[in-house]
Amino acid sequence: MPRHLPLYKAIALILSLSLVSGCWDAREIEERTAAVAVALDKVGDQVEVTVEIPDPLKISGGGGEGSGEGGEEAVQLLSGKGDTVTDALDEIQFKSNQDLFLGNSQLLLIGEELARAGIRDVLDSFRRNPEIRRRQWPVVVKGRAKEALKITPKLEQVPMDYLLNMLETGVRSGLFLREGLNDLYVDLSSPGKEPVLNLIEAESEKAKWVGGAVFHRDRLVGFLDQKETGALVRIRQQFTGETLNAPCGSQSGWVVFRPKELNRKVKIQEVKGRPKIHTTLNITGDIVEKNCNMDFSQEQAMKKIKDSIKKRLEKRAQALVQKAQQDLKTDIFNYGNRIRALHPDMWERMDWDQVFPQADIQISYKVEIRRIGLQAR
Amino acid sequence: MAKDGNGSNQAELDTITVYQSFALLLSTIMGVGILGLQRGLVKESGHDAIWIILVGGLLVMLLVYIITRLMERFPGKALMYLGMIPTGDDNRFTWTKWMFLPFLLLAAIYFTVTTGVVVRTFGEVLISAVFMKTPLEATILSLLAASIVVAANRPVVIARFNEFLLPLMFLPVPLVIISLVQKGEWLNLLPLFRLDWNSMIKGVFSSLFAYSGFLVIVVYMARYQQPKKAVRPHIWAVGIVVLIYGFLVSTAISVFGIYEIQRLLWPTLEEVKVIAIPGKIFERLESGVLAIWMLAVFTTIINLIGALVDLVVTYFNIKETRRKWVAWGTLPVLYSISVWPPNLHTVFQWSDWIGMYELVLVLLFILVFSILAGLRGRRKGKEDASSPSSV
């Protein structure tokens, strides 16, 4: 039995359908100025925001006559200054032909000066804006963040892509710090966690990863170099870190060890009101280079090398611990979080900021060599 | 009900089946809670929110069990038929009908305000997360209008609608699991059991707001095909909601930690934002999740409005053909309530009050139904010696 849709129902249906689709917010992609990277700097008392906007016509594959141009040619940088981030973004809006859209941004560059002054207030507007992804990389730039967007890499057309690929490759290989925007937010709001961001330095044609930027609460307090960051990623996030040169025992020359697997065990005790934290890292890897005449087929030599690597790793780790406790006075290893979770009574009794520099922190390695490459000895 | 039904077959088609009653209760409870229940809970109970939500759920389960068991004794008679129970006369208009008007009013107020709050909350979610330039009025009106189109039907149609949409509601759950796998940290879940008794009880009460909506059964149970078999689907429905909520709370805590959650307006939504599907096939999954969970909110709104309409239509003995007009008549009322609160903060406060109000109402109805059951028991006791003891 065919039934007709009553008129009022049809009207209601059409009305609600047209409203549900959200026409008010319909903005076509070509009506948007999509920023792919945002740089934040402090200039005097003001915030300077710089956005990188790629020009699709100038990027090869996008067609158009000027295809294949690279670097600054393919992108436009727009900057704005203001007392607040929103002020600065408004100023950028006044300079751009379409609505500024930050939802495609994958890189958040933070200038050194701004980082030292504290990033919480600057990040607030990003936290409120639903366009901003939680999956993007916040990175500290030595000097001005804007400079990092001005690089003209030959390998990528959009400088942001270059930086982003560099970071993602580094994180995937277990070398860089895995600290995305979401992690940064979480670290900033959780007691017992401190953010350590990747640090890059801009040169004319390229950018370089130079280590880590240590934050205490939301303020930048110091830098770690590449070697120190290598030690940090092992302890902090169970990454393998970079290769390591170890002396060939008594002979001159080096053996190069490339870690492949790592796991961590942390033991926390309270000794005389002072936390005692013992971290054991089991590290497994290969020998990739040797420039001394040591014979690996001998059990004795292998043991010597393992000892040598272990000593070297532990020395680095101890130096890092010392730097964290004495210079930075910041718990870069996030031990505080572990105490909060596993020893809540201890955590409630103490002020971790005060206690951390006095804590007894020991780090020991267990080294295992699996392979020595295609050479038999 | 079923006045136009001819024959028992038609009457059977006009009633809610056991599975439909399960779907109905489950979809009513699962509403806007899925998007943001974690924040309030964690604020109140810290890390212990994980088991507080379970305890709160068990409490709700107990209440649902008691009220279902009581209403089982009056098959086909729900809240709006209360007046007929003491006289035992099914069709005669008596003064007892008016005696129960206040209870109906209390329930009607509950359905109205809850609908308003749910609509407003979801309107705010949509505006703050997706449609930033769309006016609130447009979002709310379209939500309400679309819901009323469904809610203007007989309860059995509403139940079928719920039955049809139920499986879709579980679609986003795998995404939450992915976020747990990619970003979860078990250290964030600890330490547990740090609450004292006082704050534990407070926490359990505050968790009740997440389960609000279960009161609709006092209306819909009148339409059940087998009211005697209602306990099982009801317990299952509440149980599954408890599991889903417990799961959502624990994943959110493990991904964000309790400190970050308190700063997030819609933790579940942010959780979906965190994940990355390898290959970058889908980015920005939160819009998709919102679109799917819009159904969850729709069913909640529909069931609440449907209960309200059915209450009015049945109580005042309004003709079935007029049901539509009653339904559309609620639109201005619901609309004004949903735009009433000036900001989201007030909305959250209202929803806390609703949770409390619902608890009071349920306890009141339990009392009323047990008194009625007692009265009937005594009358029966006079008739035959073996009298069922009242609760």
PDB file of C-alpha atoms in Angstrom, chain B residues 165-294:
ATOM      1  CA  LEU B 165      20.689   2.037  15.038  1.00  0.00           C
ATOM      2  CA  LEU B 166      22.156   0.166  17.973  1.00  0.00           C
ATOM      3  CA  PRO B 167      25.020  -1.621  16.157  1.00  0.00           C
ATOM      4  CA  LEU B 168      26.277   1.635  14.647  1.00  0.00           C
ATOM      5  CA  MET B 169      26.979   3.058  18.059  1.00  0.00           C
ATOM      6  CA  PHE B 170      29.826   0.664  18.637  1.00  0.00           C
ATOM      7  CA  LEU B 171      31.658   1.644  15.447  1.00  0.00           C
ATOM      8  CA  PRO B 172      33.984   4.238  17.006  1.00  0.00           C
ATOM      9  CA  VAL B 173      35.052   1.927  19.818  1.00  0.00           C
ATOM     10  CA  PRO B 174      37.942   0.419  17.766  1.00  0.00           C
ATOM     11  CA  LEU B 175      39.310   3.943  17.267  1.00  0.00           C
ATOM     12  CA  VAL B 176      39.457   4.420  21.009  1.00  0.00           C
ATOM     13  CA  ILE B 177      41.302   1.113  21.264  1.00  0.00           C
ATOM     14  CA  ILE B 178      43.811   2.344  18.665  1.00  0.00           C
ATOM     15  CA  SER B 179      44.429   5.463  20.708  1.00  0.00           C
ATOM     16  CA  LEU B 180      45.028   3.272  23.728  1.00  0.00           C
ATOM     17  CA  VAL B 181      47.529   1.149  21.850  1.00  0.00           C
ATOM     18  CA  GLN B 182      49.313   4.112  20.310  1.00  0.00           C
ATOM     19  CA  LYS B 183      49.393   6.518  23.203  1.00  0.00           C
ATOM     20  CA  GLY B 184      48.303   4.694  26.331  1.00  0.00           C
ATOM     21  CA  GLU B 185      50.627   4.601  29.323  1.00  0.00           C
ATOM     22  CA  TRP B 186      49.822   2.295  32.167  1.00  0.00           C
ATOM     23  CA  LEU B 187      51.681   4.509  34.634  1.00  0.00           C
ATOM     24  CA  ASN B 188      48.982   7.120  34.087  1.00  0.00           C
ATOM     25  CA  LEU B 189      46.409   4.800  35.612  1.00  0.00           C
ATOM     26  CA  LEU B 190      48.147   4.616  38.965  1.00  0.00           C
ATOM     27  CA  PRO B 191      47.925   5.040  41.921  1.00  0.00           C
ATOM     28  CA  LEU B 192      44.571   3.475  42.659  1.00  0.00           C
ATOM     29  CA  PHE B 193      42.479   3.331  45.841  1.00  0.00           C
ATOM     30  CA  ARG B 194      43.616   6.614  47.351  1.00  0.00           C
ATOM     31  CA  LEU B 195      40.114   7.848  48.169  1.00  0.00           C
ATOM     32  CA  ASP B 196      38.641   8.047  51.630  1.00  0.00           C
ATOM     33  CA  TRP B 197      35.077   6.891  52.214  1.00  0.00           C
ATOM     34  CA  ASN B 198      33.641  10.352  52.129  1.00  0.00           C
ATOM     35  CA  SER B 199      34.988  11.335  48.753  1.00  0.00           C
ATOM     36  CA  MET B 200      34.256   7.871  47.441  1.00  0.00           C
ATOM     37  CA  ILE B 201      30.551   8.258  48.164  1.00  0.00           C
ATOM     38  CA  LYS B 202      30.612  11.737  46.687  1.00  0.00           C
ATOM     39  CA  GLY B 203      32.341  10.356  43.611  1.00  0.00           C
ATOM     40  CA  VAL B 204      29.783   7.599  43.148  1.00  0.00           C
ATOM     41  CA  PHE B 205      26.937  10.085  43.343  1.00  0.00           C
ATOM     42  CA  SER B 206      28.586  12.384  40.856  1.00  0.00           C
ATOM     43  CA  SER B 207      29.060   9.449  38.498  1.00  0.00           C
ATOM     44  CA  LEU B 208      25.298   8.943  38.352  1.00  0.00           C
ATOM     45  CA  PHE B 209      24.834  11.853  35.958  1.00  0.00           C
ATOM     46  CA  ALA B 210      26.635   9.825  33.294  1.00  0.00           C
ATOM     47  CA  TYR B 211      23.885   7.214  33.471  1.00  0.00           C
ATOM     48  CA  SER B 212      20.965   9.575  33.407  1.00  0.00           C
ATOM     49  CA  GLY B 213      18.093   8.642  31.128  1.00  0.00           C
ATOM     50  CA  PHE B 214      17.287   5.193  32.514  1.00  0.00           C
ATOM     51  CA  LEU B 215      14.060   6.622  33.921  1.00  0.00           C
ATOM     52  CA  VAL B 216      12.402   6.256  30.487  1.00  0.00           C
ATOM     53  CA  ILE B 217      11.587   2.656  31.343  1.00  0.00           C
ATOM     54  CA  VAL B 218       8.791   3.793  33.665  1.00  0.00           C
ATOM     55  CA  VAL B 219       6.987   4.953  30.535  1.00  0.00           C
ATOM     56  CA  TYR B 220       8.050   2.450  27.922  1.00  0.00           C
ATOM     57  CA  MET B 221       7.434  -0.609  30.068  1.00  0.00           C
ATOM     58  CA  ALA B 222       3.719  -0.169  29.479  1.00  0.00           C
ATOM     59  CA  ARG B 223       4.314  -1.185  25.880  1.00  0.00           C
ATOM     60  CA  TYR B 224       6.421  -4.257  26.527  1.00  0.00           C
ATOM     61  CA  GLN B 225       5.359  -7.495  24.913  1.00  0.00           C
ATOM     62  CA  GLN B 226       6.618  -9.543  27.852  1.00  0.00           C
ATOM     63  CA  PRO B 227       6.969  -7.299  30.865  1.00  0.00           C
ATOM     64  CA  LYS B 228       7.774 -10.320  32.989  1.00  0.00           C
ATOM     65  CA  LYS B 229      10.926 -10.861  30.972  1.00  0.00           C
ATOM     66  CA  ALA B 230      12.109  -7.263  31.244  1.00  0.00           C
ATOM     67  CA  VAL B 231      14.710  -7.786  33.961  1.00  0.00           C
ATOM     68  CA  ARG B 232      17.237  -9.518  31.742  1.00  0.00           C
ATOM     69  CA  PRO B 233      17.351  -6.989  28.892  1.00  0.00           C
ATOM     70  CA  HIS B 234      17.400  -4.115  31.353  1.00  0.00           C
ATOM     71  CA  ILE B 235      20.285  -5.513  33.334  1.00  0.00           C
ATOM     72  CA  TRP B 236      22.163  -6.319  30.136  1.00  0.00           C
ATOM     73  CA  ALA B 237      21.613  -2.829  28.772  1.00  0.00           C
ATOM     74  CA  VAL B 238      22.884  -1.120  31.909  1.00  0.00           C
ATOM     75  CA  GLY B 239      25.723  -3.634  32.156  1.00  0.00           C
ATOM     76  CA  ILE B 240      26.952  -2.921  28.661  1.00  0.00           C
ATOM     77  CA  VAL B 241      26.800   0.815  29.241  1.00  0.00           C
ATOM     78  CA  VAL B 242      28.805   0.317  32.443  1.00  0.00           C
ATOM     79  CA  LEU B 243      31.431  -1.629  30.504  1.00  0.00           C
ATOM     80  CA  ILE B 244      31.660   0.960  27.726  1.00  0.00           C
ATOM     81  CA  TYR B 245      31.880   3.821  30.186  1.00  0.00           C
ATOM     82  CA  GLY B 246      34.487   2.020  32.253  1.00  0.00           C
ATOM     83  CA  PHE B 247      36.451   1.393  29.102  1.00  0.00           C
ATOM     84  CA  LEU B 248      36.191   5.016  27.954  1.00  0.00           C
ATOM     85  CA  VAL B 249      37.266   6.332  31.337  1.00  0.00           C
ATOM     86  CA  SER B 250      40.247   4.006  31.644  1.00  0.00           C
ATOM     87  CA  THR B 251      41.512   4.619  28.102  1.00  0.00           C
ATOM     88  CA  ALA B 252      41.210   8.376  28.499  1.00  0.00           C
ATOM     89  CA  ILE B 253      43.127   8.288  31.782  1.00  0.00           C
ATOM     90  CA  SER B 254      45.772   6.066  30.290  1.00  0.00           C
ATOM     91  CA  VAL B 255      46.207   8.291  27.224  1.00  0.00           C
ATOM     92  CA  PHE B 256      46.092  11.689  28.905  1.00  0.00           C
ATOM     93  CA  GLY B 257      46.622  11.182  32.616  1.00  0.00           C
ATOM     94  CA  ILE B 258      44.207  12.704  35.086  1.00  0.00           C
ATOM     95  CA  TYR B 259      45.734  16.170  34.999  1.00  0.00           C
ATOM     96  CA  GLU B 260      45.317  16.719  31.291  1.00  0.00           C
ATOM     97  CA  ILE B 261      41.784  15.293  31.261  1.00  0.00           C
ATOM     98  CA  GLN B 262      40.603  17.995  33.603  1.00  0.00           C
ATOM     99  CA  ARG B 263      41.629  20.576  31.048  1.00  0.00           C
ATOM    100  CA  LEU B 264      39.824  18.887  28.171  1.00  0.00           C
ATOM    101  CA  LEU B 265      36.234  19.711  27.375  1.00  0.00           C
ATOM    102  CA  TRP B 266      35.551  16.499  25.406  1.00  0.00           C
ATOM    103  CA  PRO B 267      38.219  13.928  26.302  1.00  0.00           C
ATOM    104  CA  THR B 268      36.898  11.156  24.051  1.00  0.00           C
ATOM    105  CA  LEU B 269      36.940  13.479  21.080  1.00  0.00           C
ATOM    106  CA  GLU B 270      40.503  14.575  21.806  1.00  0.00           C
ATOM    107  CA  GLU B 271      41.477  10.951  22.172  1.00  0.00           C
ATOM    108  CA  VAL B 272      40.385  10.296  18.627  1.00  0.00           C
ATOM    109  CA  LYS B 273      42.386  13.337  17.534  1.00  0.00           C
ATOM    110  CA  VAL B 274      45.547  11.791  18.900  1.00  0.00           C
ATOM    111  CA  ILE B 275      45.537   8.662  16.807  1.00  0.00           C
ATOM    112  CA  ALA B 276      47.092   8.204  13.395  1.00  0.00           C
ATOM    113  CA  ILE B 277      46.036   5.515  10.996  1.00  0.00           C
ATOM    114  CA  PRO B 278      49.160   4.352   9.161  1.00  0.00           C
ATOM    115  CA  GLY B 279      49.257   5.398   5.551  1.00  0.00           C
ATOM    116  CA  LYS B 280      47.457   8.645   6.234  1.00  0.00           C
ATOM    117  CA  ILE B 281      44.263   7.360   4.621  1.00  0.00           C
ATOM    118  CA  PHE B 282      42.158   9.118   7.171  1.00  0.00           C
ATOM    119  CA  GLU B 283      43.265  12.135   9.039  1.00  0.00           C
ATOM    120  CA  ARG B 284      41.180  14.121  11.457  1.00  0.00           C
ATOM    121  CA  LEU B 285      38.900  11.290  12.462  1.00  0.00           C
ATOM    122  CA  GLU B 286      37.058  13.332  15.041  1.00  0.00           C
ATOM    123  CA  SER B 287      34.443  14.552  12.548  1.00  0.00           C
ATOM    124  CA  GLY B 288      33.646  10.990  11.593  1.00  0.00           C
ATOM    125  CA  VAL B 289      33.337   9.945  15.192  1.00  0.00           C
ATOM    126  CA  LEU B 290      31.081  12.890  15.888  1.00  0.00           C
ATOM    127  CA  ALA B 291      28.898  11.942  12.948  1.00  0.00           C
ATOM    128  CA  ILE B 292      28.485   8.418  14.267  1.00  0.00           C
ATOM    129  CA  TRP B 293      27.963   9.393  17.870  1.00  0.00           C
ATOM    130  CA  MET B 294      25.433  11.921  16.721  1.00  0.00           C
TER     131      MET B 294
END
